[in-house]
Amino acid sequence: MTEPAWLTVLTTTDSEEKARTLARGAVDARLAACAQIPGPVTSVYRWQGVIETGEEWQVLFKTTAERYDELEAHLVAAHDYETPEIIAVPVVRGSERYLAWVSAETAPAATP
Amino acid sequence: MTEPAWLTVLTTTDSEEKARTLARGAVDARLAACAQIPGPVTSVYRWQGVIETGEEWQVLFKTTAERYDELEAHLVAAHDYETPEIIAVPVVRGSERYLAWVSAETAPAATP
Amino acid sequence: MTEPAWLTVLTTTDSEEKARTLARGAVDARLAACAQIPGPVTSVYRWQGVIETGEEWQVLFKTTAERYDELEAHLVAAHDYETPEIIAVPVVRGSERYLAWVSAETAPAATP
C-alpha cells in the first residue's frame, strides 16, 4: 500500500456550536472538502487518575494528504483544547468522481 | 502493510429511508456483511462558492476488498446523488471470528 | 506505509449501558486512552437468511498497535455477543501531542 492521497480527519470538541465553527472554518479555508458532525457522543477517558465521562461533538473532515499539515495547524489554532484530538485515517478506495471532487475543493484558490 | 483484505465503506445520503434502502440493498446482494446507520449528521460543504449546511445520513458498510468494486458500482447505481460520497478505509486488525463472518457473508451465494 | 503505531478500534453492542461498560473497562485497564459512544445506530445484517434491522451502540477506542491484542482479548471476554464486531483502522497522521497522550495513557501502569 502506498501513501494514501486522501484522508478522513477526526477532531472532537465540547459543543455543537464549536463543532460547526471548526467545520465551517476548515471548509472555508479549502483545507477540507466537507465535514460531517454526528450528534453528540459520550466520551470516556482518564483525567488525573479518575475515569471521566462527558458529552462531546465529533467533526469528520474529508481532505487530501497534501493538505493535512495545514488542516492540522488550522485546527490546533482554532481549537480551545490544550491537546485536541486530531487523527487521520487513510482512504484506500473510493469513487473516482468523489475523490476528484475532494481534490478540487481542497486545491488552494487561484489568486485573481 | 500489505493490501488490506477488509474495508469499511462510507456513503452519505439525504434521508433515513434512503440510507436504509442503501444498507439493505448492499447486504441483500451480499456486497456487505452488515451496515450501520448512525443518526443524522450535519454536513458542511461548499456549493457554488457558498458554504452550505445540511442534514444527511451516513451508512457504514463492512465488506471485503474483493467485493469493493461491486459494492461501489451498486451504490453508484442505487444512489440519487450525482457525485455520492463513497470512500473506503482499511481494516488492519480485527477479531478473527468477526472477519471470517464478514468474508462468509459477502461470498457470492452458491448457485443451486 | 509502515505498520501504524496507533489505531482506532470499533466494537458494537446492544445497549447504551453495555457500551459504557465496555468503554470504561478498556480505559480503566489502560487498553485504550479514550472511547467515544455515538448515539444508537441502526444495524442491518443477514440472520438465518433474512435481512434483520436492529438498534445497536458503537464504541470507538483510540489505542496503540502495541496494545491491540490485549484490547481485543479484553473486549471478547467482556462482550456478551458470540461473534462481536472488533475491527481496527490505522491512524496514519495525527497531532503529535494527542498521539503522545494516547501512548502515555495506554502504557501499562508502573508497579509501585
Tab-separated table of C-alpha atoms in Angstrom:
chain	number	residue	atom	x	y	z
A	1	MET	CA	0.000	0.000	0.000
A	2	THR	CA	1.456	3.354	-0.966
A	3	GLU	CA	0.913	6.625	0.886
A	4	PRO	CA	-2.813	7.374	0.554
A	5	ALA	CA	-3.743	10.514	-1.349
A	6	TRP	CA	-6.910	11.170	0.679
A	7	LEU	CA	-7.665	11.121	4.386
A	8	THR	CA	-10.545	11.368	6.788
A	9	VAL	CA	-9.566	13.509	9.760
A	10	LEU	CA	-11.393	13.392	13.087
A	11	THR	CA	-11.450	16.019	15.799
A	12	THR	CA	-13.662	16.414	18.869
A	13	THR	CA	-14.830	19.464	20.807
A	14	ASP	CA	-17.258	20.193	23.632
A	15	SER	CA	-20.205	21.930	21.986
A	16	GLU	CA	-22.205	21.726	18.781
A	17	GLU	CA	-21.511	25.388	18.071
A	18	LYS	CA	-17.738	24.883	18.297
A	19	ALA	CA	-18.007	21.787	16.087
A	20	ARG	CA	-19.844	23.832	13.457
A	21	THR	CA	-17.240	26.601	13.673
A	22	LEU	CA	-14.375	24.115	13.208
A	23	ALA	CA	-16.196	22.500	10.265
A	24	ARG	CA	-17.016	25.785	8.564
A	25	GLY	CA	-13.547	27.257	9.119
A	26	ALA	CA	-11.745	24.327	7.506
A	27	VAL	CA	-14.090	24.133	4.514
A	28	ASP	CA	-13.945	27.905	4.088
A	29	ALA	CA	-10.126	27.781	4.057
A	30	ARG	CA	-10.257	24.916	1.490
A	31	LEU	CA	-8.448	22.662	3.977
A	32	ALA	CA	-11.257	20.114	3.737
A	33	ALA	CA	-13.809	19.456	1.011
A	34	CYS	CA	-16.540	18.754	3.541
A	35	ALA	CA	-17.110	17.978	7.187
A	36	GLN	CA	-19.746	15.889	8.969
A	37	ILE	CA	-20.873	16.443	12.534
A	38	PRO	CA	-22.727	13.487	14.086
A	39	GLY	CA	-24.931	14.097	17.105
A	40	PRO	CA	-23.202	14.303	20.479
A	41	VAL	CA	-21.049	11.373	21.601
A	42	THR	CA	-20.330	10.175	25.109
A	43	SER	CA	-16.582	10.341	25.737
A	44	VAL	CA	-14.870	8.169	28.320
A	45	TYR	CA	-11.293	8.974	29.372
A	46	ARG	CA	-8.970	9.132	32.377
A	47	TRP	CA	-8.322	12.537	33.956
A	48	GLN	CA	-5.965	12.847	36.936
A	49	GLY	CA	-6.332	9.158	37.644
A	50	VAL	CA	-10.149	9.085	37.566
A	51	ILE	CA	-12.347	7.793	34.710
A	52	GLU	CA	-14.488	10.685	33.488
A	53	THR	CA	-17.497	10.689	31.163
A	54	GLY	CA	-18.557	13.737	29.160
A	55	GLU	CA	-20.536	14.830	26.128
A	56	GLU	CA	-18.535	15.874	23.092
A	57	TRP	CA	-19.057	16.601	19.404
A	58	GLN	CA	-17.012	14.951	16.649
A	59	VAL	CA	-16.155	16.572	13.332
A	60	LEU	CA	-15.086	14.293	10.453
A	61	PHE	CA	-13.264	16.050	7.597
A	62	LYS	CA	-12.538	14.697	4.089
A	63	THR	CA	-9.318	16.070	2.641
A	64	THR	CA	-6.128	15.234	0.759
A	65	ALA	CA	-2.887	14.035	2.349
A	66	GLU	CA	-1.295	17.062	0.698
A	67	ARG	CA	-3.414	19.461	2.751
A	68	TYR	CA	-3.203	17.543	6.029
A	69	ASP	CA	-0.444	19.584	7.689
A	70	GLU	CA	-2.258	22.849	7.023
A	71	LEU	CA	-5.559	21.398	8.255
A	72	GLU	CA	-3.893	20.199	11.461
A	73	ALA	CA	-2.284	23.609	12.054
A	74	HIS	CA	-5.643	25.294	11.410
A	75	LEU	CA	-7.454	23.003	13.856
A	76	VAL	CA	-4.840	23.399	16.576
A	77	ALA	CA	-5.124	27.202	16.258
A	78	ALA	CA	-8.945	27.221	16.092
A	79	HIS	CA	-9.412	24.725	18.927
A	80	ASP	CA	-9.683	25.719	22.581
A	81	TYR	CA	-8.494	22.355	23.945
A	82	GLU	CA	-4.880	22.145	25.052
A	83	THR	CA	-4.412	18.705	23.442
A	84	PRO	CA	-7.215	18.356	20.899
A	85	GLU	CA	-7.823	15.023	19.245
A	86	ILE	CA	-6.683	15.239	15.626
A	87	ILE	CA	-6.237	11.856	13.928
A	88	ALA	CA	-6.234	10.882	10.262
A	89	VAL	CA	-7.232	7.603	8.674
A	90	PRO	CA	-6.307	6.664	5.078
A	91	VAL	CA	-8.848	6.423	2.273
A	92	VAL	CA	-7.632	3.447	0.210
A	93	ARG	CA	-10.524	3.112	-2.233
A	94	GLY	CA	-13.296	5.426	-3.293
A	95	SER	CA	-15.450	6.588	-6.143
A	96	GLU	CA	-13.188	8.352	-8.644
A	97	ARG	CA	-15.649	11.221	-9.090
A	98	TYR	CA	-15.986	11.834	-5.367
A	99	LEU	CA	-12.227	11.774	-4.741
A	100	ALA	CA	-11.695	14.162	-7.673
A	101	TRP	CA	-14.238	16.478	-6.037
A	102	VAL	CA	-12.338	16.330	-2.723
A	103	SER	CA	-9.100	17.215	-4.541
A	104	ALA	CA	-10.726	20.072	-6.458
A	105	GLU	CA	-12.414	21.525	-3.368
A	106	THR	CA	-9.190	21.499	-1.377
A	107	ALA	CA	-6.956	22.949	-4.105
A	108	PRO	CA	-5.726	26.366	-2.973
A	109	ALA	CA	-7.906	29.058	-4.579
A	110	ALA	CA	-6.246	30.708	-7.586
A	111	THR	CA	-5.191	34.278	-6.858
A	112	PRO	CA	-7.035	36.672	-9.187
B	1	MET	CA	1.434	-3.048	5.389
B	2	THR	CA	0.012	-5.164	2.602
B	3	GLU	CA	-3.285	-4.572	0.815
B	4	PRO	CA	-5.988	-4.974	3.463
B	5	ALA	CA	-8.444	-7.814	2.965
B	6	TRP	CA	-11.352	-5.996	4.663
B	7	LEU	CA	-12.708	-2.487	4.378
B	8	THR	CA	-15.220	-0.182	5.960
B	9	VAL	CA	-17.022	1.798	3.272
B	10	LEU	CA	-18.865	5.038	3.988
B	11	THR	CA	-21.595	6.658	1.930
B	12	THR	CA	-23.992	9.511	2.735
B	13	THR	CA	-27.491	10.300	1.540
B	14	ASP	CA	-30.220	12.802	2.392
B	15	SER	CA	-32.877	10.796	4.218
B	16	GLU	CA	-33.089	7.973	6.711
B	17	GLU	CA	-35.295	5.997	4.330
B	18	LYS	CA	-32.719	6.199	1.538
B	19	ALA	CA	-29.965	5.237	3.975
B	20	ARG	CA	-31.943	2.148	4.985
B	21	THR	CA	-32.558	1.245	1.340
B	22	LEU	CA	-28.845	1.539	0.508
B	23	ALA	CA	-27.950	-0.555	3.576
B	24	ARG	CA	-30.496	-3.252	2.875
B	25	GLY	CA	-29.700	-3.423	-0.853
B	26	ALA	CA	-25.983	-3.998	-0.313
B	27	VAL	CA	-26.481	-6.607	2.413
B	28	ASP	CA	-29.152	-8.337	0.347
B	29	ALA	CA	-26.779	-8.507	-2.645
B	30	ARG	CA	-24.031	-9.893	-0.328
B	31	LEU	CA	-21.853	-6.881	-1.173
B	32	ALA	CA	-21.525	-6.064	2.524
B	33	ALA	CA	-21.861	-8.256	5.600
B	34	CYS	CA	-23.593	-5.518	7.538
B	35	ALA	CA	-24.261	-1.803	7.526
B	36	GLN	CA	-24.693	0.727	10.327
B	37	ILE	CA	-26.691	3.925	10.055
B	38	PRO	CA	-25.939	6.497	12.764
B	39	GLY	CA	-28.475	9.214	13.464
B	40	PRO	CA	-28.477	12.223	11.141
B	41	VAL	CA	-25.237	14.179	10.728
B	42	THR	CA	-24.798	17.853	9.950
B	43	SER	CA	-22.853	18.197	6.690
B	44	VAL	CA	-20.834	21.305	5.873
B	45	TYR	CA	-19.581	21.830	2.297
B	46	ARG	CA	-19.096	24.473	-0.388
B	47	TRP	CA	-21.690	24.721	-3.150
B	48	GLN	CA	-21.282	27.287	-5.925
B	49	GLY	CA	-18.882	29.250	-3.803
B	50	VAL	CA	-21.075	29.388	-0.690
B	51	ILE	CA	-20.679	27.283	2.489
B	52	GLU	CA	-23.845	25.235	2.922
B	53	THR	CA	-25.050	23.203	5.904
B	54	GLY	CA	-27.486	20.306	5.586
B	55	GLU	CA	-28.735	17.189	7.323
B	56	GLU	CA	-27.565	13.871	5.905
B	57	TRP	CA	-27.475	10.192	6.844
B	58	GLN	CA	-24.308	8.097	6.766
B	59	VAL	CA	-24.185	4.382	6.011
B	60	LEU	CA	-21.085	2.436	7.105
B	61	PHE	CA	-20.609	-0.934	5.393
B	62	LYS	CA	-18.263	-3.778	6.409
B	63	THR	CA	-17.016	-5.770	3.436
B	64	THR	CA	-14.008	-7.391	1.792
B	65	ALA	CA	-11.568	-5.641	-0.534
B	66	GLU	CA	-12.503	-8.318	-3.057
B	67	ARG	CA	-16.122	-7.141	-3.162
B	68	TYR	CA	-15.365	-3.416	-3.096
B	69	ASP	CA	-15.693	-2.723	-6.831
B	70	GLU	CA	-19.082	-4.403	-6.981
B	71	LEU	CA	-20.263	-2.581	-3.854
B	72	GLU	CA	-19.167	0.751	-5.325
B	73	ALA	CA	-20.956	0.041	-8.621
B	74	HIS	CA	-24.078	-0.993	-6.685
B	75	LEU	CA	-24.032	2.189	-4.578
B	76	VAL	CA	-23.464	4.468	-7.576
B	77	ALA	CA	-26.444	2.840	-9.337
B	78	ALA	CA	-28.695	2.887	-6.248
B	79	HIS	CA	-27.793	6.434	-5.210
B	80	ASP	CA	-29.651	9.506	-6.443
B	81	TYR	CA	-26.726	11.914	-5.886
B	82	GLU	CA	-24.693	12.859	-8.949
B	83	THR	CA	-21.380	12.523	-7.041
B	84	PRO	CA	-22.138	10.404	-3.982
B	85	GLU	CA	-19.544	10.048	-1.276
B	86	ILE	CA	-18.103	6.533	-1.421
B	87	ILE	CA	-14.844	6.105	0.486
B	88	ALA	CA	-13.164	3.016	1.913
B	89	VAL	CA	-10.859	2.740	4.889
B	90	PRO	CA	-8.683	-0.347	5.540
B	91	VAL	CA	-9.287	-2.771	8.392
B	92	VAL	CA	-5.784	-3.715	9.547
B	93	ARG	CA	-6.617	-5.742	12.647
B	94	GLY	CA	-9.769	-7.400	13.869
B	95	SER	CA	-11.210	-10.378	15.659
B	96	GLU	CA	-10.588	-13.429	13.503
B	97	ARG	CA	-14.121	-14.738	14.026
B	98	TYR	CA	-15.722	-11.458	13.047
B	99	LEU	CA	-13.608	-11.036	9.913
B	100	ALA	CA	-14.368	-14.648	8.916
B	101	TRP	CA	-18.063	-13.798	9.283
B	102	VAL	CA	-17.653	-10.736	7.025
B	103	SER	CA	-15.940	-12.909	4.406
B	104	ALA	CA	-18.597	-15.629	4.615
B	105	GLU	CA	-21.490	-13.163	4.428
B	106	THR	CA	-20.063	-11.443	1.356
B	107	ALA	CA	-19.150	-14.597	-0.538
B	108	PRO	CA	-21.310	-14.800	-3.656
B	109	ALA	CA	-24.236	-17.140	-2.999
B	110	ALA	CA	-23.708	-20.606	-4.455
B	111	THR	CA	-25.979	-21.306	-7.410
B	112	PRO	CA	-28.229	-24.262	-6.612
C	1	MET	CA	3.307	2.974	4.559
C	2	THR	CA	4.762	1.195	7.550
C	3	GLU	CA	2.787	-0.534	10.287
C	4	PRO	CA	0.797	2.213	12.020
C	5	ALA	CA	1.613	2.869	15.648
C	6	TRP	CA	-1.937	3.948	16.579
C	7	LEU	CA	-5.345	2.519	15.815
C	8	THR	CA	-8.995	3.312	16.188
C	9	VAL	CA	-10.893	0.193	17.220
C	10	LEU	CA	-14.645	-0.196	16.756
C	11	THR	CA	-16.988	-2.542	18.563
C	12	THR	CA	-20.787	-2.670	18.742
C	13	THR	CA	-23.175	-3.890	21.409
C	14	ASP	CA	-26.923	-3.838	22.025
C	15	SER	CA	-27.449	-1.309	24.801
C	16	GLU	CA	-26.059	2.024	25.899
C	17	GLU	CA	-25.247	0.604	29.320
C	18	LYS	CA	-23.156	-2.216	27.836
C	19	ALA	CA	-21.404	0.278	25.547
C	20	ARG	CA	-20.478	2.393	28.578
C	21	THR	CA	-19.247	-0.671	30.452
C	22	LEU	CA	-17.037	-1.738	27.520
C	23	ALA	CA	-15.684	1.815	27.186
C	24	ARG	CA	-14.969	2.240	30.880
C	25	GLY	CA	-13.422	-1.240	31.243
C	26	ALA	CA	-10.907	-0.706	28.434
C	27	VAL	CA	-9.899	2.781	29.600
C	28	ASP	CA	-9.656	1.576	33.188
C	29	ALA	CA	-7.342	-1.267	32.106
C	30	ARG	CA	-5.239	1.237	30.087
C	31	LEU	CA	-6.036	-0.711	26.914
C	32	ALA	CA	-7.396	2.455	25.296
C	33	ALA	CA	-6.700	6.111	26.008
C	34	CYS	CA	-10.322	7.058	25.426
C	35	ALA	CA	-13.549	5.784	23.933
C	36	GLN	CA	-16.440	7.530	22.217
C	37	ILE	CA	-20.008	6.261	22.149
C	38	PRO	CA	-22.208	7.853	19.484
C	39	GLY	CA	-25.968	7.688	19.868
C	40	PRO	CA	-27.650	4.451	18.795
C	41	VAL	CA	-27.117	3.235	15.228
C	42	THR	CA	-29.438	1.192	13.072
C	43	SER	CA	-27.725	-2.068	12.123
C	44	VAL	CA	-28.681	-4.020	9.024
C	45	TYR	CA	-27.432	-7.609	8.620
C	46	ARG	CA	-28.462	-11.071	7.451
C	47	TRP	CA	-29.511	-13.613	10.070
C	48	GLN	CA	-30.535	-17.136	9.047
C	49	GLY	CA	-31.136	-15.956	5.507
C	50	VAL	CA	-33.329	-12.977	6.430
C	51	ILE	CA	-32.288	-9.307	6.474
C	52	GLU	CA	-32.721	-8.001	10.023
C	53	THR	CA	-32.648	-4.453	11.362
C	54	GLY	CA	-31.815	-3.605	14.966
C	55	GLU	CA	-30.628	-0.843	17.231
C	56	GLU	CA	-27.043	-1.058	18.444
C	57	TRP	CA	-24.423	1.094	20.155
C	58	GLN	CA	-20.927	1.606	18.777
C	59	VAL	CA	-17.829	2.187	20.889
C	60	LEU	CA	-14.773	3.747	19.185
C	61	PHE	CA	-11.488	3.286	21.072
C	62	LYS	CA	-8.185	5.132	20.482
C	63	THR	CA	-5.164	2.992	21.288
C	64	THR	CA	-1.719	1.871	20.168
C	65	ALA	CA	-0.996	-1.031	17.828
C	66	GLU	CA	1.126	-2.409	20.649
C	67	ARG	CA	-1.898	-2.752	22.939
C	68	TYR	CA	-4.301	-4.036	20.287
C	69	ASP	CA	-4.090	-7.750	21.083
C	70	GLU	CA	-4.789	-7.159	24.756
C	71	LEU	CA	-7.672	-4.800	23.939
C	72	GLU	CA	-9.192	-7.398	21.618
C	73	ALA	CA	-8.876	-10.146	24.243
C	74	HIS	CA	-10.444	-7.825	26.836
C	75	LEU	CA	-13.373	-6.973	24.551
C	76	VAL	CA	-14.012	-10.597	23.588
C	77	ALA	CA	-14.112	-11.527	27.298
C	78	ALA	CA	-16.266	-8.538	28.318
C	79	HIS	CA	-18.700	-8.861	25.416
C	80	ASP	CA	-21.824	-10.975	25.524
C	81	TYR	CA	-22.062	-11.450	21.734
C	82	GLU	CA	-20.773	-14.731	20.357
C	83	THR	CA	-19.041	-13.007	17.428
C	84	PRO	CA	-18.658	-9.357	18.428
C	85	GLU	CA	-17.531	-6.838	15.869
C	86	ILE	CA	-13.957	-5.806	16.660
C	87	ILE	CA	-12.172	-4.044	13.823
C	88	ALA	CA	-9.190	-1.697	13.795
C	89	VAL	CA	-8.355	1.074	11.363
C	90	PRO	CA	-4.876	2.659	11.144
C	91	VAL	CA	-4.127	6.204	12.248
C	92	VAL	CA	-1.602	7.454	9.671
C	93	ARG	CA	-1.339	11.105	10.697
C	94	GLY	CA	-2.256	12.992	13.811
C	95	SER	CA	-1.305	15.768	16.152
C	96	GLU	CA	1.951	14.792	17.831
C	97	ARG	CA	0.709	15.903	21.260
C	98	TYR	CA	-2.503	13.926	21.007
C	99	LEU	CA	-0.760	10.738	19.847
C	100	ALA	CA	1.791	11.100	22.652
C	101	TRP	CA	-1.156	11.334	25.061
C	102	VAL	CA	-2.669	8.118	23.627
C	103	SER	CA	0.684	6.343	24.071
C	104	ALA	CA	1.104	7.625	27.635
C	105	GLU	CA	-2.447	6.709	28.663
C	106	THR	CA	-2.134	3.179	27.325
C	107	ALA	CA	1.301	2.462	28.781
C	108	PRO	CA	0.970	-0.283	31.392
C	109	ALA	CA	0.832	1.304	34.861
C	110	ALA	CA	4.144	1.099	36.701
C	111	THR	CA	4.068	-1.332	39.607
C	112	PRO	CA	4.750	0.525	42.877
